[in-house]
Amino acid sequence: MSLMQSTNLPRVRFAPSPTGYFHVGSARTALFNWMFARQQGGSFILRIEDTDTERNREEWVTGIMDALHWLGLDPDEGPYRQSERMDLYKEAVDRLWINGYLYACDCTKDDLAHRIQSKGGGKPGYDGYCRDRGLEPGPGRVLRFKVPLEGSTIVEDLIRGNVEFRHDAIEDFVVVKSTGAPLFILANAVDDMDMGITHVIRGEDLLPSTPKGILLWRALVDSIGTSSATEKRRAPLPVFAHLPMLVNERRQKLSKRKDPVAIEDYRDKGFLAVAMRNYLALLGWSPKEGPEKADMNELVRQFRLEDVNHSPAFFDVKKLAHLNGEYIRGMSTEEFVAEYGTFRRRRGGADKGSGFDEGVFRRVAPLVQERVEILSEVEGMVAFLFSEQPPMDAASFEKAIQNNPNAKEILQAAKNGYAECPWHAIDIREVTVGIAEMVGLKLAKAQAPIRVAVTGSTVGLPLFESLEVLGRERTIARIQAALEKLA
RNA sequence: GGCCCCAUCGUCUAGAGGCCGAGGACACCACCCUCUCAAGGUGGAGACACGGGUUCGAAUCCCGUUGGGGCUGCCA
């Protein structure tokens, strides 16, 4: 066994159950599997756990593939679909049955509830009623695993150490539904063995089911018997590593209903894949050397499963956003323009006749880059460039123009001054500085009415560069419009 | 209820007995820079849950308490 492990490269699998969106927790699990595989030179395998027919939808699988691709975590193998491997599970079940590891059970939920109640409460879980009834398998009957009455199973976890589970606390769990369909716990073990999985890296929520998986694994190995598949006979148990959960501000497992968990939503809000990946790597782990913002090669180099934390981590969008901003600022203008372009197209905003012009955008892009954290903030910042009149913020207009005693004089002077000066930011600035002196205000104060008249808001990109890009005509027209509105 | 996991600043973490009068990052506050807003720079506030041990010495090891979380489906 040690020989097998030392000569074979690690094989890890990411085994999501399709749900229609890609959960950030799943993304983190996929990432840690991927990082481990990359670092060890092993294989990262994608397996779709869709034994439950409710979860068997092709577009959901596509969604998983797309999300993984976006994150740069393309699998080396797969996707394998459990729904296409039913024969394998049937065969395994037959072997387990023949070797006496299973028994049929026709108890209903009500039966069990009544028995437990008449016994005066007690522990939940199946009570083993059918264990020795000798029922044959058939419609309406599930197949349960005979958990040993005594002893215990120890889960050797790379992150948590040894965790012991007493057998008397493990119920005889169902392995095959009454419809004949296998349950995930069974398919999981069969597949891990069949695929030669060496390391099972997954969420901590799966830890309690792990002893069941181990029991099943051993029974499976034993059931192969003397007939064939000698290479599988000694199939070594994979190494387990249970990752800490991702939680919300209330310290609870991230839930679909209450928390923003869909990776696709983050993507559509303008979070970059590199930032998301980097941030996810920091949840439950961190590089010992160097900054937290690091490229994947560096993170992979330093990654150690043994160093993963034990405690749950809060998914902090603020920190994600900050990291995202750092990545945005770190891009070249060309990269940023391209990135924003694909973002707009994905959003379907490219066609709206919004007047968006990439050439114009490119000119202000460096200024924008420094001021946004996520791509969705860009639009509001540059909107004034792509419409006839700026989207006017009422509060800004009131404050900087309506209720500003100097506004009329400043706007008037600007209208005149801008009509004649050379149209470059520095020249426009110079004229504006002159206006400030004239009215006896600091430039900061004096520029406000102009900014609002032209861009529609008191806050925004540097004004003079904005005016240069906007153009003389439109600038003056807007100032004129503001003057008229003021009158 | 039962079983299991976890416990360092508000948050993510560094820390594997003395290097810790606990370091970094996000957020927060102040100042500097500045045409607004940012970015950037400087500084600040801010944590070893509690109680027992072990030890010359504990954030680091052990036990307990408390607190939080997960699982407890013919879902995964």
Short mmCIF file of N, CA and C in Angstrom, two decimals, chain A residues 200-332:
data_model
loop_
_atom_site.label_atom_id
_atom_site.label_comp_id
_atom_site.label_asym_id
_atom_site.label_seq_id
_atom_site.Cartn_x
_atom_site.Cartn_y
_atom_site.Cartn_z
N VAL A 200 -9.52 13.00 -0.15
CA VAL A 200 -10.87 13.55 -0.17
C VAL A 200 -10.85 14.87 0.59
N ILE A 201 -10.94 15.95 -0.17
CA ILE A 201 -10.89 17.29 0.42
C ILE A 201 -12.28 17.90 0.24
N ARG A 202 -12.98 18.15 1.34
CA ARG A 202 -14.35 18.64 1.25
C ARG A 202 -14.73 19.39 2.50
N GLY A 203 -15.96 19.87 2.52
CA GLY A 203 -16.43 20.66 3.64
C GLY A 203 -16.59 19.86 4.92
N GLU A 204 -16.46 20.57 6.03
CA GLU A 204 -16.56 19.93 7.33
C GLU A 204 -17.94 19.34 7.58
N ASP A 205 -18.94 19.83 6.88
CA ASP A 205 -20.29 19.29 7.08
C ASP A 205 -20.37 17.82 6.71
N LEU A 206 -19.38 17.34 5.98
CA LEU A 206 -19.39 15.94 5.58
C LEU A 206 -18.66 15.04 6.58
N LEU A 207 -18.06 15.65 7.58
CA LEU A 207 -17.30 14.86 8.54
C LEU A 207 -18.12 13.78 9.24
N PRO A 208 -19.34 14.10 9.69
CA PRO A 208 -20.13 13.07 10.38
C PRO A 208 -20.51 11.88 9.49
N SER A 209 -20.50 12.07 8.21
CA SER A 209 -20.86 10.94 7.35
C SER A 209 -19.63 10.13 6.93
N THR A 210 -18.48 10.65 7.28
CA THR A 210 -17.25 9.98 6.87
C THR A 210 -17.07 8.57 7.44
N PRO A 211 -17.36 8.34 8.74
CA PRO A 211 -17.22 6.97 9.23
C PRO A 211 -18.10 5.98 8.46
N LYS A 212 -19.27 6.44 8.04
CA LYS A 212 -20.13 5.56 7.24
C LYS A 212 -19.43 5.20 5.93
N GLY A 213 -18.82 6.22 5.34
CA GLY A 213 -18.13 6.00 4.08
C GLY A 213 -16.97 5.02 4.25
N ILE A 214 -16.30 5.13 5.37
CA ILE A 214 -15.16 4.25 5.63
C ILE A 214 -15.62 2.81 5.83
N LEU A 215 -16.72 2.67 6.59
CA LEU A 215 -17.29 1.33 6.82
C LEU A 215 -17.67 0.69 5.48
N LEU A 216 -18.27 1.49 4.64
CA LEU A 216 -18.71 1.04 3.32
C LEU A 216 -17.49 0.65 2.48
N TRP A 217 -16.48 1.49 2.56
CA TRP A 217 -15.26 1.26 1.79
C TRP A 217 -14.66 -0.11 2.15
N ARG A 218 -14.56 -0.35 3.44
CA ARG A 218 -13.96 -1.60 3.89
C ARG A 218 -14.80 -2.79 3.47
N ALA A 219 -16.12 -2.62 3.55
CA ALA A 219 -17.01 -3.69 3.14
C ALA A 219 -16.87 -3.95 1.63
N LEU A 220 -16.70 -2.87 0.91
CA LEU A 220 -16.54 -2.97 -0.54
C LEU A 220 -15.25 -3.71 -0.89
N VAL A 221 -14.19 -3.34 -0.23
CA VAL A 221 -12.91 -4.00 -0.47
C VAL A 221 -13.03 -5.48 -0.14
N ASP A 222 -13.68 -5.76 0.98
CA ASP A 222 -13.84 -7.15 1.41
C ASP A 222 -14.70 -7.94 0.44
N SER A 223 -15.68 -7.29 -0.13
CA SER A 223 -16.63 -7.98 -0.99
C SER A 223 -16.10 -8.31 -2.37
N ILE A 224 -15.01 -7.69 -2.74
CA ILE A 224 -14.46 -7.97 -4.04
C ILE A 224 -13.99 -9.41 -4.09
N GLY A 225 -13.66 -9.93 -2.92
CA GLY A 225 -13.36 -11.34 -2.82
C GLY A 225 -12.16 -11.76 -3.62
N THR A 226 -12.16 -13.02 -3.99
CA THR A 226 -10.99 -13.59 -4.62
C THR A 226 -11.09 -13.60 -6.13
N SER A 227 -12.24 -13.22 -6.63
CA SER A 227 -12.48 -13.40 -8.06
C SER A 227 -11.55 -12.61 -8.97
N SER A 228 -11.57 -11.28 -8.82
CA SER A 228 -10.80 -10.52 -9.80
C SER A 228 -10.37 -9.19 -9.21
N ALA A 229 -10.06 -8.30 -10.07
CA ALA A 229 -9.75 -6.93 -9.67
C ALA A 229 -8.77 -6.88 -8.51
N THR A 230 -7.73 -7.62 -8.66
CA THR A 230 -6.76 -7.70 -7.56
C THR A 230 -6.13 -6.36 -7.22
N GLU A 231 -6.08 -5.50 -8.23
CA GLU A 231 -5.47 -4.20 -7.95
C GLU A 231 -6.35 -3.35 -7.07
N LYS A 232 -7.64 -3.69 -7.06
CA LYS A 232 -8.55 -2.90 -6.24
C LYS A 232 -8.71 -3.50 -4.86
N ARG A 233 -8.31 -4.73 -4.72
CA ARG A 233 -8.55 -5.41 -3.48
C ARG A 233 -7.95 -4.65 -2.29
N ARG A 234 -6.80 -4.12 -2.54
CA ARG A 234 -6.16 -3.42 -1.43
C ARG A 234 -6.34 -1.91 -1.55
N ALA A 235 -7.29 -1.53 -2.37
CA ALA A 235 -7.52 -0.09 -2.56
C ALA A 235 -7.41 0.65 -1.24
N PRO A 236 -6.37 1.44 -1.09
CA PRO A 236 -6.18 2.14 0.18
C PRO A 236 -7.22 3.23 0.36
N LEU A 237 -7.64 3.36 1.57
CA LEU A 237 -8.58 4.42 1.92
C LEU A 237 -7.95 5.76 1.57
N PRO A 238 -8.75 6.67 1.01
CA PRO A 238 -8.17 7.99 0.72
C PRO A 238 -7.84 8.71 2.03
N VAL A 239 -6.99 9.69 1.91
CA VAL A 239 -6.70 10.55 3.05
C VAL A 239 -7.81 11.59 3.11
N PHE A 240 -8.31 11.87 4.28
CA PHE A 240 -9.38 12.86 4.40
C PHE A 240 -8.86 14.21 4.88
N ALA A 241 -9.50 15.25 4.41
CA ALA A 241 -9.17 16.60 4.86
C ALA A 241 -10.47 17.39 4.83
N HIS A 242 -10.99 17.70 6.01
CA HIS A 242 -12.26 18.43 6.07
C HIS A 242 -12.04 19.91 6.32
N LEU A 243 -12.42 20.68 5.33
CA LEU A 243 -12.23 22.13 5.35
C LEU A 243 -13.25 22.82 6.26
N PRO A 244 -12.83 23.87 6.95
CA PRO A 244 -13.77 24.61 7.79
C PRO A 244 -14.87 25.23 6.93
N MET A 245 -16.04 25.39 7.53
CA MET A 245 -17.17 25.95 6.80
C MET A 245 -16.95 27.44 6.50
N LEU A 246 -17.71 27.91 5.53
CA LEU A 246 -17.77 29.34 5.26
C LEU A 246 -19.07 29.79 5.91
N VAL A 247 -19.01 30.86 6.69
CA VAL A 247 -20.21 31.29 7.41
C VAL A 247 -20.58 32.74 7.12
N ASN A 248 -21.79 33.10 7.50
CA ASN A 248 -22.24 34.48 7.34
C ASN A 248 -21.92 35.29 8.60
N GLU A 249 -22.37 36.54 8.65
CA GLU A 249 -22.05 37.39 9.81
C GLU A 249 -22.66 36.84 11.10
N ARG A 250 -23.66 36.01 10.94
CA ARG A 250 -24.26 35.40 12.13
C ARG A 250 -23.57 34.11 12.50
N ARG A 251 -22.49 33.83 11.84
CA ARG A 251 -21.67 32.65 12.11
C ARG A 251 -22.38 31.35 11.76
N GLN A 252 -23.27 31.45 10.79
CA GLN A 252 -23.94 30.23 10.37
C GLN A 252 -23.54 29.89 8.95
N LYS A 253 -23.60 28.62 8.69
CA LYS A 253 -23.31 28.10 7.36
C LYS A 253 -24.02 28.97 6.32
N LEU A 254 -23.32 29.37 5.30
CA LEU A 254 -23.89 30.20 4.25
C LEU A 254 -25.12 29.52 3.66
N SER A 255 -26.22 30.24 3.62
CA SER A 255 -27.42 29.61 3.08
C SER A 255 -27.88 30.31 1.81
N LYS A 256 -28.43 29.50 0.94
CA LYS A 256 -28.87 29.99 -0.35
C LYS A 256 -29.91 31.10 -0.21
N ARG A 257 -30.81 30.92 0.72
CA ARG A 257 -31.89 31.87 0.89
C ARG A 257 -31.47 33.21 1.47
N LYS A 258 -30.67 33.14 2.54
CA LYS A 258 -30.37 34.37 3.27
C LYS A 258 -29.08 35.08 2.84
N ASP A 259 -28.19 34.36 2.23
CA ASP A 259 -26.90 34.96 1.92
C ASP A 259 -26.60 34.97 0.42
N PRO A 260 -25.84 35.99 0.01
CA PRO A 260 -25.43 36.01 -1.41
C PRO A 260 -24.33 34.99 -1.62
N VAL A 261 -24.67 33.86 -2.20
CA VAL A 261 -23.68 32.79 -2.31
C VAL A 261 -23.33 32.38 -3.74
N ALA A 262 -24.10 32.87 -4.72
CA ALA A 262 -23.86 32.41 -6.08
C ALA A 262 -22.67 33.11 -6.73
N ILE A 263 -21.70 32.31 -7.09
CA ILE A 263 -20.51 32.83 -7.75
C ILE A 263 -20.87 33.65 -8.98
N GLU A 264 -21.89 33.19 -9.69
CA GLU A 264 -22.31 33.89 -10.89
C GLU A 264 -22.73 35.33 -10.59
N ASP A 265 -23.36 35.52 -9.44
CA ASP A 265 -23.79 36.86 -9.06
C ASP A 265 -22.60 37.77 -8.79
N TYR A 266 -21.60 37.23 -8.15
CA TYR A 266 -20.40 38.03 -7.90
C TYR A 266 -19.75 38.41 -9.22
N ARG A 267 -19.69 37.45 -10.09
CA ARG A 267 -19.12 37.71 -11.42
C ARG A 267 -19.88 38.82 -12.12
N ASP A 268 -21.21 38.74 -12.06
CA ASP A 268 -22.03 39.73 -12.77
C ASP A 268 -22.04 41.09 -12.09
N LYS A 269 -21.59 41.13 -10.84
CA LYS A 269 -21.49 42.41 -10.16
C LYS A 269 -20.15 43.07 -10.45
N GLY A 270 -19.29 42.32 -11.11
CA GLY A 270 -18.03 42.93 -11.49
C GLY A 270 -16.84 42.54 -10.63
N PHE A 271 -16.95 41.40 -9.99
CA PHE A 271 -15.78 40.90 -9.29
C PHE A 271 -14.95 40.10 -10.29
N LEU A 272 -13.65 40.27 -10.20
CA LEU A 272 -12.75 39.59 -11.12
C LEU A 272 -12.45 38.16 -10.65
N ALA A 273 -12.28 37.28 -11.62
CA ALA A 273 -11.97 35.90 -11.27
C ALA A 273 -10.68 35.80 -10.46
N VAL A 274 -9.67 36.56 -10.84
CA VAL A 274 -8.41 36.50 -10.09
C VAL A 274 -8.58 36.91 -8.64
N ALA A 275 -9.41 37.94 -8.43
CA ALA A 275 -9.62 38.42 -7.07
C ALA A 275 -10.42 37.41 -6.27
N MET A 276 -11.45 36.88 -6.88
CA MET A 276 -12.28 35.89 -6.20
C MET A 276 -11.43 34.68 -5.80
N ARG A 277 -10.62 34.24 -6.72
CA ARG A 277 -9.77 33.08 -6.48
C ARG A 277 -8.79 33.36 -5.35
N ASN A 278 -8.17 34.51 -5.42
CA ASN A 278 -7.20 34.92 -4.41
C ASN A 278 -7.88 35.01 -3.04
N TYR A 279 -9.04 35.63 -3.02
CA TYR A 279 -9.74 35.80 -1.75
C TYR A 279 -10.17 34.47 -1.15
N LEU A 280 -10.71 33.61 -2.01
CA LEU A 280 -11.16 32.30 -1.57
C LEU A 280 -10.00 31.50 -0.96
N ALA A 281 -8.83 31.69 -1.52
CA ALA A 281 -7.66 30.95 -1.01
C ALA A 281 -7.29 31.39 0.40
N LEU A 282 -7.76 32.59 0.75
CA LEU A 282 -7.43 33.15 2.06
C LEU A 282 -8.43 32.77 3.15
N LEU A 283 -9.44 32.02 2.78
CA LEU A 283 -10.46 31.61 3.74
C LEU A 283 -10.12 30.24 4.31
N GLY A 284 -9.54 30.25 5.48
CA GLY A 284 -9.15 28.99 6.09
C GLY A 284 -7.69 28.67 5.87
N TRP A 285 -7.03 29.55 5.21
CA TRP A 285 -5.61 29.34 4.94
C TRP A 285 -4.98 30.68 4.60
N SER A 286 -3.68 30.77 4.71
CA SER A 286 -3.01 31.99 4.29
C SER A 286 -1.54 31.69 4.03
N PRO A 287 -0.96 32.41 3.07
CA PRO A 287 0.45 32.16 2.77
C PRO A 287 1.32 32.62 3.93
N LYS A 288 2.31 31.84 4.25
CA LYS A 288 3.18 32.19 5.36
C LYS A 288 4.17 33.30 4.99
N GLU A 289 4.52 33.29 3.73
CA GLU A 289 5.46 34.33 3.28
C GLU A 289 4.77 35.27 2.31
N GLY A 290 5.15 36.52 2.38
CA GLY A 290 4.69 37.47 1.38
C GLY A 290 3.27 37.94 1.60
N PRO A 291 2.81 38.82 0.73
CA PRO A 291 1.51 39.46 0.86
C PRO A 291 0.36 38.51 0.56
N GLU A 292 -0.82 38.92 1.04
CA GLU A 292 -2.03 38.12 0.78
C GLU A 292 -2.42 38.17 -0.69
N LYS A 293 -2.15 39.30 -1.30
CA LYS A 293 -2.43 39.41 -2.73
C LYS A 293 -1.28 38.74 -3.46
N ALA A 294 -1.57 37.59 -4.00
CA ALA A 294 -0.50 36.84 -4.65
C ALA A 294 -1.08 36.02 -5.80
N ASP A 295 -0.30 35.79 -6.81
CA ASP A 295 -0.82 35.02 -7.93
C ASP A 295 -0.87 33.54 -7.57
N MET A 296 -1.60 32.81 -8.36
CA MET A 296 -1.84 31.41 -8.06
C MET A 296 -0.57 30.57 -7.97
N ASN A 297 0.40 30.87 -8.82
CA ASN A 297 1.63 30.09 -8.75
C ASN A 297 2.26 30.18 -7.37
N GLU A 298 2.25 31.39 -6.86
CA GLU A 298 2.84 31.60 -5.55
C GLU A 298 2.02 30.92 -4.46
N LEU A 299 0.71 31.05 -4.54
CA LEU A 299 -0.13 30.42 -3.53
C LEU A 299 -0.01 28.90 -3.59
N VAL A 300 0.01 28.39 -4.81
CA VAL A 300 0.14 26.94 -4.97
C VAL A 300 1.47 26.47 -4.39
N ARG A 301 2.48 27.26 -4.61
CA ARG A 301 3.81 26.90 -4.11
C ARG A 301 3.80 26.74 -2.59
N GLN A 302 3.09 27.63 -1.95
CA GLN A 302 3.11 27.63 -0.48
C GLN A 302 2.02 26.77 0.16
N PHE A 303 1.06 26.37 -0.63
CA PHE A 303 -0.10 25.67 -0.06
C PHE A 303 0.25 24.35 0.62
N ARG A 304 -0.29 24.20 1.83
CA ARG A 304 -0.15 22.94 2.56
C ARG A 304 -1.50 22.61 3.19
N LEU A 305 -2.01 21.45 2.87
CA LEU A 305 -3.28 21.02 3.44
C LEU A 305 -3.20 21.01 4.97
N GLU A 306 -2.06 20.63 5.48
CA GLU A 306 -1.88 20.55 6.93
C GLU A 306 -1.99 21.92 7.61
N ASP A 307 -1.79 22.97 6.85
CA ASP A 307 -1.83 24.31 7.43
C ASP A 307 -3.23 24.92 7.43
N VAL A 308 -4.17 24.20 6.85
CA VAL A 308 -5.52 24.75 6.81
C VAL A 308 -6.09 24.89 8.23
N ASN A 309 -6.77 25.99 8.46
CA ASN A 309 -7.38 26.29 9.76
C ASN A 309 -8.46 25.31 10.17
N HIS A 310 -8.80 25.37 11.44
CA HIS A 310 -9.85 24.48 11.96
C HIS A 310 -11.19 25.19 12.08
N SER A 311 -11.15 26.50 12.21
CA SER A 311 -12.39 27.20 12.54
C SER A 311 -13.05 27.86 11.33
N PRO A 312 -14.35 28.02 11.42
CA PRO A 312 -15.14 28.59 10.32
C PRO A 312 -14.66 29.99 9.94
N ALA A 313 -14.86 30.35 8.68
CA ALA A 313 -14.43 31.66 8.20
C ALA A 313 -15.61 32.44 7.64
N PHE A 314 -15.65 33.70 8.00
CA PHE A 314 -16.71 34.58 7.51
C PHE A 314 -16.35 35.08 6.12
N PHE A 315 -17.28 34.94 5.22
CA PHE A 315 -17.06 35.41 3.85
C PHE A 315 -17.31 36.91 3.84
N ASP A 316 -16.23 37.68 3.83
CA ASP A 316 -16.30 39.13 3.98
C ASP A 316 -16.21 39.85 2.62
N VAL A 317 -17.36 40.26 2.14
CA VAL A 317 -17.41 40.89 0.81
C VAL A 317 -16.58 42.17 0.77
N LYS A 318 -16.48 42.87 1.89
CA LYS A 318 -15.70 44.10 1.92
C LYS A 318 -14.24 43.84 1.58
N LYS A 319 -13.73 42.78 2.17
CA LYS A 319 -12.33 42.48 1.91
C LYS A 319 -12.15 41.98 0.47
N LEU A 320 -13.11 41.21 0.01
CA LEU A 320 -13.09 40.75 -1.38
C LEU A 320 -13.05 41.97 -2.29
N ALA A 321 -13.91 42.94 -2.00
CA ALA A 321 -14.00 44.14 -2.83
C ALA A 321 -12.67 44.91 -2.84
N HIS A 322 -12.07 44.99 -1.68
CA HIS A 322 -10.79 45.68 -1.60
C HIS A 322 -9.74 45.00 -2.47
N LEU A 323 -9.69 43.68 -2.36
CA LEU A 323 -8.74 42.92 -3.17
C LEU A 323 -9.04 43.13 -4.64
N ASN A 324 -10.33 43.12 -4.96
CA ASN A 324 -10.74 43.31 -6.34
C ASN A 324 -10.24 44.66 -6.86
N GLY A 325 -10.37 45.68 -6.00
CA GLY A 325 -9.90 47.01 -6.36
C GLY A 325 -8.39 47.02 -6.61
N GLU A 326 -7.68 46.30 -5.81
CA GLU A 326 -6.23 46.22 -6.01
C GLU A 326 -5.90 45.59 -7.36
N TYR A 327 -6.65 44.56 -7.69
CA TYR A 327 -6.39 43.92 -8.98
C TYR A 327 -6.75 44.85 -10.13
N ILE A 328 -7.83 45.59 -9.98
CA ILE A 328 -8.24 46.52 -11.03
C ILE A 328 -7.18 47.59 -11.22
N ARG A 329 -6.70 48.12 -10.13
CA ARG A 329 -5.67 49.16 -10.22
C ARG A 329 -4.37 48.61 -10.78
N GLY A 330 -4.17 47.33 -10.58
CA GLY A 330 -2.94 46.71 -11.07
C GLY A 330 -2.93 46.39 -12.55
N MET A 331 -4.08 46.53 -13.18
CA MET A 331 -4.17 46.19 -14.61
C MET A 331 -3.64 47.33 -15.48
N SER A 332 -3.20 46.98 -16.67
CA SER A 332 -2.84 48.02 -17.63
C SER A 332 -4.15 48.60 -18.15
#
